[in-house]
CSV table of C-alpha atoms in Angstrom, one decimal:
chain,number,residue,atom,x,y,z
A,110,MET,CA,49.3,26.9,11.6
A,111,TYR,CA,46.1,27.2,13.6
A,112,SER,CA,44.3,29.1,10.8
A,113,LEU,CA,45.3,26.5,8.2
A,114,ILE,CA,43.9,23.7,10.4
A,115,SER,CA,40.7,25.7,11.0
A,116,MET,CA,40.4,26.3,7.3
A,117,PHE,CA,40.7,22.5,6.5
A,118,GLU,CA,38.1,21.7,9.2
A,119,PHE,CA,35.7,24.2,7.8
A,120,MET,CA,36.2,22.9,4.3
A,121,PHE,CA,35.7,19.3,5.4
A,122,GLN,CA,32.5,20.3,7.3
A,123,TRP,CA,31.2,22.2,4.3
A,124,ILE,CA,32.0,19.4,1.9
A,125,SER,CA,30.2,16.9,4.2
A,126,ILE,CA,27.2,19.2,4.5
A,127,GLN,CA,27.1,19.7,0.7
A,128,GLY,CA,27.4,15.9,0.2
A,129,LEU,CA,24.6,15.3,2.7
A,130,ILE,CA,22.4,17.8,1.0
A,131,ALA,CA,23.1,16.3,-2.4
A,132,MET,CA,22.4,12.8,-1.0
A,133,ILE,CA,19.1,13.9,0.6
A,134,SER,CA,18.1,15.7,-2.5
A,135,SER,CA,18.8,12.7,-4.8
A,136,ASN,CA,17.0,10.3,-2.3
A,137,LEU,CA,14.1,12.6,-2.2
A,138,LYS,CA,13.9,12.9,-6.0
A,139,ARG,CA,14.2,9.1,-6.4
A,140,ASN,CA,11.6,8.4,-3.7
A,141,THR,CA,9.2,10.9,-5.1
A,142,MET,CA,9.6,9.5,-8.6
A,143,LEU,CA,9.1,6.0,-7.4
A,144,LEU,CA,5.9,6.9,-5.5
A,145,TYR,CA,4.5,8.7,-8.6
A,146,ILE,CA,5.1,5.6,-10.6
A,147,SER,CA,3.3,3.5,-8.0
A,148,TYR,CA,0.3,5.8,-8.0
A,149,ILE,CA,0.2,6.1,-11.8
A,150,SER,CA,0.1,2.3,-12.0
A,151,ARG,CA,-2.9,2.2,-9.6
A,152,TYR,CA,-4.9,4.1,-12.2
A,153,LEU,CA,-3.3,2.8,-15.4
A,154,PHE,CA,-4.2,-0.9,-15.0
A,155,PRO,CA,-8.0,-0.3,-14.5
A,156,ILE,CA,-8.1,1.6,-17.8
A,157,PHE,CA,-7.5,-1.7,-19.5
A,158,LEU,CA,-9.6,-3.9,-17.2
A,159,ILE,CA,-12.8,-2.0,-17.0
A,160,PRO,CA,-13.7,-2.2,-20.7
A,161,TYR,CA,-12.9,-5.9,-20.7
A,162,LEU,CA,-14.9,-6.7,-17.6
A,163,THR,CA,-18.0,-4.7,-18.8
A,164,ARG,CA,-18.0,-6.5,-22.1
A,165,VAL,CA,-17.5,-10.0,-20.6
A,166,LEU,CA,-19.8,-9.6,-17.5
A,167,GLY,CA,-22.6,-7.6,-19.0
A,168,PHE,CA,-24.4,-4.8,-17.3
A,169,GLU,CA,-25.9,-6.8,-14.5
A,170,GLY,CA,-22.7,-8.7,-13.7
A,171,TRP,CA,-20.7,-5.5,-13.8
A,172,GLY,CA,-23.1,-3.8,-11.4
A,173,ASN,CA,-22.9,-6.7,-9.0
A,174,LEU,CA,-19.1,-6.7,-9.2
A,175,ILE,CA,-19.0,-3.0,-8.5
A,176,PHE,CA,-21.2,-3.4,-5.5
A,177,TYR,CA,-18.9,-6.2,-4.1
A,178,ILE,CA,-15.8,-4.1,-4.8
A,179,ALA,CA,-17.4,-1.1,-3.0
A,180,TYR,CA,-18.1,-3.3,0.0
A,181,ALA,CA,-14.6,-4.6,-0.1
A,182,ALA,CA,-13.3,-1.0,-0.2
A,183,TYR,CA,-15.3,-0.2,3.0
A,184,VAL,CA,-13.8,-3.3,4.6
A,185,GLU,CA,-10.3,-2.2,3.6
A,186,ALA,CA,-11.0,1.3,4.9
A,187,ILE,CA,-12.2,-0.1,8.3
A,188,ILE,CA,-9.1,-2.3,8.7
A,189,GLU,CA,-6.7,0.3,7.5
A,190,TYR,CA,-8.1,2.8,10.0
A,191,GLY,CA,-5.4,5.3,9.3
A,192,PHE,CA,-2.6,2.9,10.2
A,193,ASP,CA,-0.9,3.5,6.8
A,194,ILE,CA,-0.5,7.1,7.7
A,195,THR,CA,0.2,7.0,11.5
A,196,GLY,CA,2.2,3.8,11.2
A,197,THR,CA,4.4,5.2,8.4
A,198,ARG,CA,4.9,8.4,10.4
A,199,ASP,CA,5.8,6.5,13.6
A,200,ILE,CA,8.2,4.2,11.8
A,201,SER,CA,9.8,7.1,10.1
A,202,VAL,CA,10.3,9.0,13.5
A,203,HIS,CA,11.8,5.9,15.2
A,204,ARG,CA,13.7,4.6,12.1
A,205,ASP,CA,16.9,4.1,14.2
A,206,SER,CA,15.3,2.2,17.1
A,207,ARG,CA,14.7,-1.4,16.2
A,208,LYS,CA,12.8,-2.0,19.5
A,209,LYS,CA,10.4,0.9,18.9
A,210,ARG,CA,9.8,-0.2,15.3
A,211,GLU,CA,9.0,-3.7,16.5
A,212,GLU,CA,6.5,-2.3,19.0
A,213,ILE,CA,4.9,-0.1,16.4
A,214,LEU,CA,4.7,-3.1,13.9
A,215,SER,CA,3.2,-5.3,16.6
A,216,ALA,CA,0.6,-2.8,17.6
A,217,VAL,CA,-0.5,-2.1,14.1
A,218,MET,CA,-0.7,-5.7,13.0
A,219,THR,CA,-2.6,-6.8,16.2
A,220,SER,CA,-5.1,-4.0,15.6
A,221,LYS,CA,-5.5,-5.1,11.9
A,222,VAL,CA,-6.1,-8.7,13.0
A,223,LEU,CA,-8.8,-7.7,15.4
A,224,LEU,CA,-10.5,-5.4,12.8
A,225,SER,CA,-10.2,-8.1,10.1
A,226,ALA,CA,-11.9,-10.7,12.3
A,227,LEU,CA,-14.7,-8.2,13.0
A,228,CYS,CA,-15.1,-7.5,9.3
A,229,LEU,CA,-15.1,-11.2,8.4
A,230,ILE,CA,-17.8,-11.9,10.9
A,231,VAL,CA,-20.0,-9.0,9.6
A,232,THR,CA,-19.5,-10.3,6.0
A,233,LEU,CA,-20.6,-13.8,6.9
A,234,LEU,CA,-23.6,-12.4,8.8
A,235,LEU,CA,-24.6,-10.4,5.8
A,236,THR,CA,-24.5,-13.4,3.6
A,237,LEU,CA,-26.8,-15.2,6.0
A,238,VAL,CA,-29.3,-12.3,6.1
A,239,PHE,CA,-29.4,-11.3,2.4
A,240,GLU,CA,-30.4,-13.9,-0.3
A,241,SER,CA,-28.9,-11.8,-3.1
A,242,LEU,CA,-25.4,-12.0,-1.4
A,243,ARG,CA,-25.7,-15.8,-1.1
A,244,GLN,CA,-26.1,-16.0,-4.9
A,245,ASP,CA,-22.6,-14.7,-5.5
A,246,ILE,CA,-21.1,-15.8,-2.1
A,247,GLU,CA,-17.8,-16.8,-3.6
A,248,ILE,CA,-17.2,-13.4,-5.2
A,249,PHE,CA,-18.6,-11.5,-2.1
A,250,VAL,CA,-16.5,-13.3,0.5
A,251,GLY,CA,-13.6,-13.7,-1.9
A,252,LEU,CA,-13.3,-9.9,-2.5
A,253,THR,CA,-13.7,-9.3,1.3
A,254,ILE,CA,-10.8,-11.8,1.9
A,255,VAL,CA,-8.7,-10.1,-0.7
A,256,SER,CA,-9.3,-6.7,0.9
A,257,ILE,CA,-8.3,-8.1,4.3
A,258,VAL,CA,-5.2,-9.7,2.9
A,259,THR,CA,-4.3,-6.5,1.1
A,260,ASN,CA,-4.3,-4.6,4.4
A,261,PHE,CA,-1.6,-6.9,5.8
A,262,SER,CA,0.9,-5.7,3.2
A,263,MET,CA,3.9,-4.0,4.7
A,264,LEU,CA,4.0,-1.1,2.3
A,265,TRP,CA,3.4,1.4,5.1
A,266,TYR,CA,6.5,0.0,6.9
A,267,PHE,CA,8.7,0.3,3.8
A,268,LYS,CA,7.5,3.9,3.3
A,269,GLY,CA,8.4,4.6,6.9
A,270,ILE,CA,12.0,3.4,6.5
A,271,GLU,CA,12.0,5.1,3.0
A,272,GLU,CA,12.5,2.0,0.9
A,273,MET,CA,10.4,3.3,-2.0
A,274,LYS,CA,12.0,1.0,-4.5
A,275,MET,CA,10.4,-2.0,-2.7
A,276,VAL,CA,7.1,-0.2,-2.4
A,277,SER,CA,7.1,0.6,-6.1
A,278,TYR,CA,8.1,-2.9,-7.2
A,279,LEU,CA,5.5,-4.6,-5.0
A,280,THR,CA,2.7,-2.2,-6.1
A,281,ILE,CA,3.4,-2.5,-9.8
A,282,THR,CA,3.9,-6.2,-9.6
A,283,SER,CA,0.7,-6.8,-7.7
A,284,TYR,CA,-1.3,-4.7,-10.2
A,285,PHE,CA,0.3,-6.4,-13.2
A,286,VAL,CA,-0.3,-10.0,-11.8
A,287,SER,CA,-3.9,-9.2,-10.7
A,288,SER,CA,-4.6,-7.8,-14.2
A,289,ILE,CA,-3.2,-10.9,-15.9
A,290,LEU,CA,-5.3,-13.1,-13.5
A,291,VAL,CA,-8.4,-11.2,-14.4
A,292,PHE,CA,-7.8,-11.7,-18.1
A,293,LEU,CA,-7.2,-15.4,-17.5
A,294,PHE,CA,-10.0,-16.3,-15.2
A,295,VAL,CA,-12.9,-13.9,-16.1
A,296,ILE,CA,-14.0,-15.5,-19.3
A,297,THR,CA,-17.8,-15.6,-19.1
């Protein structure tokens, strides 16, 4: 009788481990596929936008826009400061502790607010110092604000709790909507 019970216990544990491995494997495959789709969309949408923008804006307008986008990328890198990597890692490690996740979220967001304020002040000072930036102040400050707002997305948090479906939907939707807005509002 004892050996029969032991055999059933062993089979139950083995089935549970096999089920767990299958579940992890399927979640891993799904999450990997969703991340690939997100990253592909990051490069796919500009393929359609760049020819349109260069034709509509001309060489000088395109050059100015690229300069402003490059500046906004620097602002985004300063505000991001590696939080998307370290925050994701820390949330993933403490996924089961709501209190610890709240602490991590609070620390990351507070840091981003402070860095955003600093970047906005620098941007406004640059517009006061350089005449060329004042000519297109709406675009320069607007792209800076867009890069600041982009940094407050919670995608790093969703990656940490492994909600890749939400990450993919938000990423693809944001690229799609922004592309549509470019085609609607960039006319001359």
